[in-house]
């Protein structure tokens, strides 16, 4: 087992004025771990995830993904990460295939038909590749977004 954490959060804080949204969160996740991030509403789970995705800047603390410091290697880290924080915004009238084609182009990667079908297979929806996304369950839409 690799002993370098895939995710390493150290004493991360996030404040909005006088509101402490995240107050000193620390944890490590290693390759192969199954990790649950649980807590009541308002505990800072989504804010922490947003900080891990570089959507929100921490007030203090450090975030390392894949052994790299987020504050110094954001572009490299984000090129290896796929995430959906809430629900994906997809084109419901288009197929899963066409949504992935558009999303890949927007990210600067021109995916081939084979690559698109490979990722749809990977997330378990290749058999619905040409169906309109508006007919998909919430979970299926999340898989298209990832």
GROMACS .gro file of N, CA and C in nm:
model
  438
    1UNK      N    1   0.085  -0.120   0.000
    1UNK     CA    2   0.000   0.000   0.000
    1UNK      C    3   0.088   0.125   0.000
    2UNK      N    4   0.052   0.220  -0.082
    2UNK     CA    5   0.122   0.348  -0.090
    2UNK      C    6   0.092   0.428   0.036
    3UNK      N    7   0.196   0.478   0.102
    3UNK     CA    8   0.176   0.550   0.227
    3UNK      C    9   0.167   0.700   0.209
    4UNK      N   10   0.162   0.748   0.085
    4UNK     CA   11   0.139   0.890   0.060
    4UNK      C   12  -0.011   0.910   0.046
    5UNK      N   13  -0.070   0.998   0.126
    5UNK     CA   14  -0.215   1.018   0.117
    5UNK      C   15  -0.257   1.073  -0.020
    6UNK      N   16  -0.369   1.026  -0.069
    6UNK     CA   17  -0.429   1.081  -0.191
    6UNK      C   18  -0.490   1.218  -0.156
    7UNK      N   19  -0.551   1.226  -0.037
    7UNK     CA   20  -0.609   1.350   0.014
    7UNK      C   21  -0.549   1.375   0.151
    8UNK      N   22  -0.501   1.497   0.172
    8UNK     CA   23  -0.449   1.535   0.303
    8UNK      C   24  -0.497   1.676   0.334
    9UNK      N   25  -0.581   1.686   0.435
    9UNK     CA   26  -0.637   1.812   0.480
    9UNK      C   27  -0.580   1.839   0.619
   10UNK      N   28  -0.515   1.954   0.637
   10UNK     CA   29  -0.453   1.984   0.766
   10UNK      C   30  -0.501   2.118   0.820
   11UNK      N   31  -0.570   2.112   0.933
   11UNK     CA   32  -0.614   2.232   1.006
   11UNK      C   33  -0.677   2.337   0.913
   12UNK      N   34  -0.769   2.291   0.829
   12UNK     CA   35  -0.834   2.382   0.734
   12UNK      C   36  -0.947   2.457   0.804
   13UNK      N   37  -0.947   2.588   0.784
   13UNK     CA   38  -1.048   2.678   0.838
   13UNK      C   39  -1.107   2.759   0.723
   14UNK      N   40  -1.236   2.789   0.734
   14UNK     CA   41  -1.300   2.881   0.640
   14UNK      C   42  -1.399   2.965   0.719
   15UNK      N   43  -1.379   3.096   0.710
   15UNK     CA   44  -1.471   3.188   0.776
   15UNK      C   45  -1.530   3.281   0.672
   16UNK      N   46  -1.653   3.319   0.697
   16UNK     CA   47  -1.724   3.422   0.620
   16UNK      C   48  -1.764   3.527   0.722
   17UNK      N   49  -1.683   3.632   0.735
   17UNK     CA   50  -1.708   3.731   0.839
   17UNK      C   51  -1.690   3.665   0.975
   18UNK      N   52  -1.793   3.669   1.058
   18UNK     CA   53  -1.784   3.607   1.191
   18UNK      C   54  -1.830   3.461   1.191
   19UNK      N   55  -1.881   3.412   1.077
   19UNK     CA   56  -1.928   3.274   1.067
   19UNK      C   57  -1.812   3.179   1.042
   20UNK      N   58  -1.795   3.079   1.129
   20UNK     CA   59  -1.695   2.974   1.108
   20UNK      C   60  -1.763   2.861   1.032
   21UNK      N   61  -1.741   2.856   0.901
   21UNK     CA   62  -1.802   2.752   0.819
   21UNK      C   63  -1.728   2.619   0.835
   22UNK      N   64  -1.596   2.626   0.848
   22UNK     CA   65  -1.511   2.508   0.870
   22UNK      C   66  -1.410   2.548   0.977
   23UNK      N   67  -1.399   2.466   1.080
   23UNK     CA   68  -1.318   2.505   1.196
   23UNK      C   69  -1.213   2.399   1.229
   24UNK      N   70  -1.101   2.404   1.159
   24UNK     CA   71  -0.988   2.317   1.193
   24UNK      C   72  -1.003   2.173   1.150
   25UNK      N   73  -1.053   2.147   1.032
   25UNK     CA   74  -1.072   2.010   0.983
   25UNK      C   75  -0.938   1.953   0.938
   26UNK      N   76  -0.912   1.828   0.980
   26UNK     CA   77  -0.792   1.755   0.938
   26UNK      C   78  -0.829   1.609   0.914
   27UNK      N   79  -0.782   1.554   0.803
   27UNK     CA   80  -0.796   1.411   0.777
   27UNK      C   81  -0.708   1.371   0.660
   28UNK      N   82  -0.684   1.241   0.648
   28UNK     CA   83  -0.606   1.185   0.538
   28UNK      C   84  -0.683   1.068   0.479
   29UNK      N   85  -0.673   1.053   0.348
   29UNK     CA   86  -0.734   0.940   0.278
   29UNK      C   87  -0.625   0.879   0.191
   30UNK      N   88  -0.607   0.748   0.204
   30UNK     CA   89  -0.505   0.677   0.128
   30UNK      C   90  -0.568   0.598   0.014
   31UNK      N   91  -0.488   0.571  -0.089
   31UNK     CA   92  -0.534   0.491  -0.203
   31UNK      C   93  -0.596   0.361  -0.150
   32UNK      N   94  -0.714   0.329  -0.199
   32UNK     CA   95  -0.783   0.207  -0.158
   32UNK      C   96  -0.875   0.223  -0.039
   33UNK      N   97  -0.865   0.336   0.031
   33UNK     CA   98  -0.954   0.362   0.145
   33UNK      C   99  -1.096   0.386   0.097
   34UNK      N  100  -1.190   0.352   0.180
   34UNK     CA  101  -1.330   0.392   0.163
   34UNK      C  102  -1.354   0.496   0.271
   35UNK      N  103  -1.393   0.615   0.230
   35UNK     CA  104  -1.399   0.727   0.323
   35UNK      C  105  -1.537   0.791   0.318
   36UNK      N  106  -1.601   0.804   0.432
   36UNK     CA  107  -1.729   0.872   0.442
   36UNK      C  108  -1.712   1.007   0.508
   37UNK      N  109  -1.775   1.107   0.453
   37UNK     CA  110  -1.765   1.243   0.506
   37UNK      C  111  -1.903   1.281   0.556
   38UNK      N  112  -1.928   1.256   0.684
   38UNK     CA  113  -2.061   1.269   0.742
   38UNK      C  114  -2.066   1.380   0.845
   39UNK      N  115  -2.187   1.437   0.859
   39UNK     CA  116  -2.208   1.538   0.961
   39UNK      C  117  -2.343   1.604   0.940
   40UNK      N  118  -2.391   1.675   1.040
   40UNK     CA  119  -2.521   1.741   1.027
   40UNK      C  120  -2.517   1.858   0.929
   41UNK      N  121  -2.635   1.904   0.889
   41UNK     CA  122  -2.643   2.023   0.804
   41UNK      C  123  -2.568   2.137   0.870
   42UNK      N  124  -2.491   2.210   0.790
   42UNK     CA  125  -2.417   2.324   0.843
   42UNK      C  126  -2.284   2.289   0.907
   43UNK      N  127  -2.243   2.162   0.900
   43UNK     CA  128  -2.118   2.120   0.964
   43UNK      C  129  -1.994   2.159   0.883
   44UNK      N  130  -2.012   2.194   0.755
   44UNK     CA  131  -1.900   2.236   0.672
   44UNK      C  132  -1.855   2.132   0.571
   45UNK      N  133  -1.934   2.027   0.550
   45UNK     CA  134  -1.896   1.921   0.455
   45UNK      C  135  -1.883   1.976   0.314
   46UNK      N  136  -1.986   2.042   0.265
   46UNK     CA  137  -1.983   2.094   0.128
   46UNK      C  138  -1.877   2.202   0.112
   47UNK      N  139  -1.860   2.285   0.212
   47UNK     CA  140  -1.756   2.389   0.206
   47UNK      C  141  -1.618   2.326   0.198
   48UNK      N  142  -1.595   2.221   0.276
   48UNK     CA  143  -1.467   2.150   0.271
   48UNK      C  144  -1.443   2.090   0.133
   49UNK      N  145  -1.545   2.028   0.078
   49UNK     CA  146  -1.532   1.970  -0.056
   49UNK      C  147  -1.505   2.079  -0.159
   50UNK      N  148  -1.575   2.190  -0.147
   50UNK     CA  149  -1.551   2.302  -0.240
   50UNK      C  150  -1.407   2.354  -0.228
   51UNK      N  151  -1.353   2.355  -0.106
   51UNK     CA  152  -1.214   2.397  -0.090
   51UNK      C  153  -1.120   2.293  -0.153
   52UNK      N  154  -1.151   2.165  -0.138
   52UNK     CA  155  -1.070   2.060  -0.199
   52UNK      C  156  -1.071   2.070  -0.351
   53UNK      N  157  -1.177   2.124  -0.407
   53UNK     CA  158  -1.190   2.139  -0.552
   53UNK      C  159  -1.143   2.276  -0.600
   54UNK      N  160  -1.092   2.356  -0.509
   54UNK     CA  161  -1.043   2.490  -0.540
   54UNK      C  162  -1.153   2.583  -0.589
   55UNK      N  163  -1.274   2.559  -0.547
   55UNK     CA  164  -1.386   2.647  -0.579
   55UNK      C  165  -1.399   2.757  -0.475
   56UNK      N  166  -1.350   2.729  -0.354
   56UNK     CA  167  -1.349   2.823  -0.243
   56UNK      C  168  -1.209   2.817  -0.182
   57UNK      N  169  -1.153   2.933  -0.151
   57UNK     CA  170  -1.019   2.937  -0.092
   57UNK      C  171  -1.028   2.925   0.059
   58UNK      N  172  -0.950   2.836   0.120
   58UNK     CA  173  -0.951   2.827   0.267
   58UNK      C  174  -0.899   2.955   0.330
   59UNK      N  175  -0.951   2.989   0.447
   59UNK     CA  176  -0.899   3.101   0.523
   59UNK      C  177  -0.759   3.067   0.575
   60UNK      N  178  -0.742   2.943   0.618
   60UNK     CA  179  -0.610   2.896   0.661
   60UNK      C  180  -0.607   2.744   0.654
   61UNK      N  181  -0.487   2.688   0.668
   61UNK     CA  182  -0.469   2.543   0.661
   61UNK      C  183  -0.415   2.503   0.525
   62UNK      N  184  -0.394   2.372   0.508
   62UNK     CA  185  -0.339   2.325   0.381
   62UNK      C  186  -0.419   2.208   0.326
   63UNK      N  187  -0.423   2.204   0.194
   63UNK     CA  188  -0.492   2.097   0.121
   63UNK      C  189  -0.393   2.039   0.022
   64UNK      N  190  -0.372   1.908   0.032
   64UNK     CA  191  -0.285   1.838  -0.062
   64UNK      C  192  -0.364   1.723  -0.124
   65UNK      N  193  -0.358   1.715  -0.256
   65UNK     CA  194  -0.417   1.603  -0.328
   65UNK      C  195  -0.308   1.540  -0.413
   66UNK      N  196  -0.302   1.407  -0.412
   66UNK     CA  197  -0.200   1.333  -0.488
   66UNK      C  198  -0.059   1.374  -0.448
   67UNK      N  199  -0.042   1.418  -0.323
   67UNK     CA  200   0.089   1.461  -0.275
   67UNK      C  201   0.129   1.602  -0.316
   68UNK      N  202   0.038   1.674  -0.383
   68UNK     CA  203   0.067   1.808  -0.432
   68UNK      C  204  -0.012   1.912  -0.354
   69UNK      N  205   0.050   2.026  -0.328
   69UNK     CA  206  -0.013   2.135  -0.255
   69UNK      C  207  -0.109   2.209  -0.348
   70UNK      N  208  -0.235   2.219  -0.307
   70UNK     CA  209  -0.337   2.284  -0.390
   70UNK      C  210  -0.300   2.429  -0.421
   71UNK      N  211  -0.240   2.498  -0.325
   71UNK     CA  212  -0.208   2.640  -0.348
   71UNK      C  213  -0.096   2.659  -0.450
   72UNK      N  214  -0.019   2.554  -0.478
   72UNK     CA  215   0.093   2.566  -0.571
   72UNK      C  216   0.074   2.486  -0.700
   73UNK      N  217  -0.011   2.385  -0.698
   73UNK     CA  218  -0.023   2.293  -0.812
   73UNK      C  219  -0.167   2.273  -0.855
   74UNK      N  220  -0.249   2.377  -0.846
   74UNK     CA  221  -0.392   2.366  -0.872
   74UNK      C  222  -0.422   2.305  -1.009
   75UNK      N  223  -0.359   2.356  -1.113
   75UNK     CA  224  -0.390   2.310  -1.248
   75UNK      C  225  -0.358   2.162  -1.265
   76UNK      N  226  -0.244   2.120  -1.218
   76UNK     CA  227  -0.206   1.979  -1.228
   76UNK      C  228  -0.302   1.890  -1.149
   77UNK      N  229  -0.338   1.932  -1.029
   77UNK     CA  230  -0.429   1.854  -0.946
   77UNK      C  231  -0.566   1.844  -1.013
   78UNK      N  232  -0.619   1.958  -1.056
   78UNK     CA  233  -0.755   1.959  -1.113
   78UNK      C  234  -0.764   1.881  -1.244
   79UNK      N  235  -0.653   1.864  -1.314
   79UNK     CA  236  -0.655   1.783  -1.437
   79UNK      C  237  -0.678   1.636  -1.406
   80UNK      N  238  -0.664   1.597  -1.279
   80UNK     CA  239  -0.681   1.457  -1.238
   80UNK      C  240  -0.807   1.433  -1.157
   81UNK      N  241  -0.891   1.536  -1.140
   81UNK     CA  242  -1.006   1.526  -1.051
   81UNK      C  243  -1.136   1.545  -1.128
   82UNK      N  244  -1.234   1.463  -1.097
   82UNK     CA  245  -1.369   1.482  -1.145
   82UNK      C  246  -1.462   1.482  -1.025
   83UNK      N  247  -1.551   1.577  -1.017
   83UNK     CA  248  -1.639   1.585  -0.900
   83UNK      C  249  -1.767   1.659  -0.932
   84UNK      N  250  -1.871   1.622  -0.859
   84UNK     CA  251  -1.997   1.695  -0.864
   84UNK      C  252  -2.035   1.723  -0.720
   85UNK      N  253  -2.048   1.850  -0.686
   85UNK     CA  254  -2.078   1.887  -0.547
   85UNK      C  255  -2.227   1.873  -0.518
   86UNK      N  256  -2.309   1.919  -0.606
   86UNK     CA  257  -2.455   1.909  -0.585
   86UNK      C  258  -2.516   1.824  -0.696
   87UNK      N  259  -2.569   1.889  -0.799
   87UNK     CA  260  -2.622   1.813  -0.911
   87UNK      C  261  -2.567   1.872  -1.040
   88UNK      N  262  -2.542   1.786  -1.138
   88UNK     CA  263  -2.483   1.837  -1.262
   88UNK      C  264  -2.584   1.912  -1.347
   89UNK      N  265  -2.539   2.016  -1.414
   89UNK     CA  266  -2.622   2.086  -1.511
   89UNK      C  267  -2.588   2.028  -1.648
   90UNK      N  268  -2.682   1.953  -1.702
   90UNK     CA  269  -2.663   1.888  -1.831
   90UNK      C  270  -2.770   1.936  -1.927
   91UNK      N  271  -2.749   1.911  -2.055
   91UNK     CA  272  -2.849   1.941  -2.156
   91UNK      C  273  -2.945   1.823  -2.163
   92UNK      N  274  -3.063   1.839  -2.103
   92UNK     CA  275  -3.159   1.730  -2.093
   92UNK      C  276  -3.209   1.678  -2.226
   93UNK      N  277  -3.214   1.763  -2.326
   93UNK     CA  278  -3.266   1.723  -2.456
   93UNK      C  279  -3.160   1.654  -2.543
   94UNK      N  280  -3.035   1.651  -2.494
   94UNK     CA  281  -2.929   1.581  -2.565
   94UNK      C  282  -2.900   1.447  -2.500
   95UNK      N  283  -2.835   1.359  -2.573
   95UNK     CA  284  -2.799   1.228  -2.521
   95UNK      C  285  -2.681   1.239  -2.424
   96UNK      N  286  -2.659   1.131  -2.349
   96UNK     CA  287  -2.542   1.124  -2.262
   96UNK      C  288  -2.415   1.141  -2.344
   97UNK      N  289  -2.410   1.075  -2.458
   97UNK     CA  290  -2.294   1.084  -2.548
   97UNK      C  291  -2.265   1.229  -2.585
   98UNK      N  292  -2.367   1.301  -2.628
   98UNK     CA  293  -2.346   1.440  -2.671
   98UNK      C  294  -2.311   1.532  -2.554
   99UNK      N  295  -2.368   1.506  -2.437
   99UNK     CA  296  -2.331   1.585  -2.319
   99UNK      C  297  -2.183   1.565  -2.286
  100UNK      N  298  -2.136   1.442  -2.289
  100UNK     CA  299  -1.995   1.416  -2.258
  100UNK      C  300  -1.905   1.479  -2.365
  101UNK      N  301  -1.948   1.473  -2.490
  101UNK     CA  302  -1.870   1.535  -2.597
  101UNK      C  303  -1.855   1.685  -2.574
  102UNK      N  304  -1.965   1.751  -2.536
  102UNK     CA  305  -1.963   1.895  -2.509
  102UNK      C  306  -1.878   1.926  -2.385
  103UNK      N  307  -1.898   1.848  -2.277
  103UNK     CA  308  -1.820   1.872  -2.155
  103UNK      C  309  -1.672   1.852  -2.179
  104UNK      N  310  -1.635   1.753  -2.259
  104UNK     CA  311  -1.492   1.732  -2.286
  104UNK      C  312  -1.436   1.848  -2.367
  105UNK      N  313  -1.512   1.897  -2.464
  105UNK     CA  314  -1.465   2.011  -2.544
  105UNK      C  315  -1.449   2.136  -2.458
  106UNK      N  316  -1.542   2.158  -2.366
  106UNK     CA  317  -1.534   2.274  -2.277
  106UNK      C  318  -1.412   2.268  -2.186
  107UNK      N  319  -1.369   2.147  -2.154
  107UNK     CA  320  -1.251   2.133  -2.068
  107UNK      C  321  -1.122   2.138  -2.147
  108UNK      N  322  -1.133   2.156  -2.280
  108UNK     CA  323  -1.014   2.167  -2.363
  108UNK      C  324  -0.963   2.034  -2.416
  109UNK      N  325  -1.041   1.929  -2.399
  109UNK     CA  326  -1.002   1.795  -2.444
  109UNK      C  327  -1.100   1.748  -2.550
  110UNK      N  328  -1.053   1.724  -2.669
  110UNK     CA  329  -1.140   1.678  -2.777
  110UNK      C  330  -1.142   1.526  -2.776
  111UNK      N  331  -1.242   1.469  -2.709
  111UNK     CA  332  -1.252   1.324  -2.694
  111UNK      C  333  -1.301   1.260  -2.823
  112UNK      N  334  -1.245   1.144  -2.852
  112UNK     CA  335  -1.291   1.065  -2.966
  112UNK      C  336  -1.417   0.989  -2.928
  113UNK      N  337  -1.487   0.937  -3.028
  113UNK     CA  338  -1.607   0.857  -3.002
  113UNK      C  339  -1.572   0.739  -2.911
  114UNK      N  340  -1.458   0.677  -2.937
  114UNK     CA  341  -1.416   0.561  -2.857
  114UNK      C  342  -1.390   0.601  -2.711
  115UNK      N  343  -1.328   0.716  -2.690
  115UNK     CA  344  -1.301   0.762  -2.554
  115UNK      C  345  -1.430   0.794  -2.480
  116UNK      N  346  -1.524   0.856  -2.549
  116UNK     CA  347  -1.653   0.888  -2.486
  116UNK      C  348  -1.724   0.760  -2.446
  117UNK      N  349  -1.728   0.664  -2.536
  117UNK     CA  350  -1.795   0.537  -2.505
  117UNK      C  351  -1.723   0.464  -2.391
  118UNK      N  352  -1.590   0.476  -2.387
  118UNK     CA  353  -1.513   0.413  -2.279
  118UNK      C  354  -1.550   0.470  -2.143
  119UNK      N  355  -1.563   0.603  -2.134
  119UNK     CA  356  -1.597   0.661  -2.004
  119UNK      C  357  -1.743   0.633  -1.968
  120UNK      N  358  -1.832   0.629  -2.066
  120UNK     CA  359  -1.971   0.593  -2.037
  120UNK      C  360  -1.980   0.448  -1.990
  121UNK      N  361  -1.898   0.362  -2.045
  121UNK     CA  362  -1.890   0.222  -1.999
  121UNK      C  363  -1.837   0.218  -1.857
  122UNK      N  364  -1.734   0.296  -1.831
  122UNK     CA  365  -1.672   0.300  -1.698
  122UNK      C  366  -1.772   0.336  -1.589
  123UNK      N  367  -1.863   0.430  -1.618
  123UNK     CA  368  -1.961   0.472  -1.518
  123UNK      C  369  -2.092   0.393  -1.529
  124UNK      N  370  -2.096   0.294  -1.617
  124UNK     CA  371  -2.208   0.202  -1.621
  124UNK      C  372  -2.331   0.248  -1.697
  125UNK      N  373  -2.314   0.339  -1.792
  125UNK     CA  374  -2.432   0.385  -1.868
  125UNK      C  375  -2.411   0.383  -2.019
  126UNK      N  376  -2.315   0.303  -2.065
  126UNK     CA  377  -2.290   0.294  -2.210
  126UNK      C  378  -2.414   0.245  -2.284
  127UNK      N  379  -2.493   0.159  -2.218
  127UNK     CA  380  -2.615   0.107  -2.282
  127UNK      C  381  -2.721   0.215  -2.301
  128UNK      N  382  -2.703   0.331  -2.237
  128UNK     CA  383  -2.796   0.444  -2.251
  128UNK      C  384  -2.730   0.565  -2.316
  129UNK      N  385  -2.618   0.544  -2.381
  129UNK     CA  386  -2.537   0.652  -2.438
  129UNK      C  387  -2.615   0.744  -2.530
  130UNK      N  388  -2.711   0.691  -2.603
  130UNK     CA  389  -2.782   0.772  -2.702
  130UNK      C  390  -2.924   0.810  -2.659
  131UNK      N  391  -2.953   0.787  -2.531
  131UNK     CA  392  -3.083   0.829  -2.475
  131UNK      C  393  -3.072   0.972  -2.424
  132UNK      N  394  -3.181   1.045  -2.429
  132UNK     CA  395  -3.182   1.182  -2.377
  132UNK      C  396  -3.161   1.180  -2.226
  133UNK      N  397  -3.077   1.271  -2.180
  133UNK     CA  398  -3.042   1.278  -2.038
  133UNK      C  399  -3.166   1.309  -1.952
  134UNK      N  400  -3.265   1.380  -2.008
  134UNK     CA  401  -3.383   1.412  -1.928
  134UNK      C  402  -3.460   1.288  -1.884
  135UNK      N  403  -3.433   1.173  -1.947
  135UNK     CA  404  -3.500   1.047  -1.908
  135UNK      C  405  -3.422   0.973  -1.800
  136UNK      N  406  -3.307   1.024  -1.757
  136UNK     CA  407  -3.220   0.956  -1.662
  136UNK      C  408  -3.260   0.986  -1.518
  137UNK      N  409  -3.227   0.893  -1.430
  137UNK     CA  410  -3.242   0.916  -1.285
  137UNK      C  411  -3.136   1.017  -1.241
  138UNK      N  412  -3.152   1.068  -1.120
  138UNK     CA  413  -3.057   1.163  -1.064
  138UNK      C  414  -2.917   1.102  -1.060
  139UNK      N  415  -2.907   0.979  -1.014
  139UNK     CA  416  -2.777   0.910  -1.005
  139UNK      C  417  -2.711   0.892  -1.141
  140UNK      N  418  -2.792   0.861  -1.242
  140UNK     CA  419  -2.738   0.845  -1.377
  140UNK      C  420  -2.686   0.979  -1.430
  141UNK      N  421  -2.759   1.088  -1.400
  141UNK     CA  422  -2.713   1.221  -1.442
  141UNK      C  423  -2.580   1.255  -1.374
  142UNK      N  424  -2.566   1.217  -1.248
  142UNK     CA  425  -2.440   1.243  -1.178
  142UNK      C  426  -2.325   1.167  -1.246
  143UNK      N  427  -2.352   1.044  -1.289
  143UNK     CA  428  -2.248   0.966  -1.357
  143UNK      C  429  -2.209   1.030  -1.489
  144UNK      N  430  -2.304   1.086  -1.563
  144UNK     CA  431  -2.272   1.157  -1.688
  144UNK      C  432  -2.185   1.278  -1.655
  145UNK      N  433  -2.221   1.351  -1.551
  145UNK     CA  434  -2.146   1.470  -1.512
  145UNK      C  435  -2.003   1.438  -1.471
  146UNK      N  436  -1.984   1.328  -1.404
  146UNK     CA  437  -1.848   1.289  -1.364
  146UNK      C  438  -1.767   1.254  -1.485
   0.00000   0.00000   0.00000
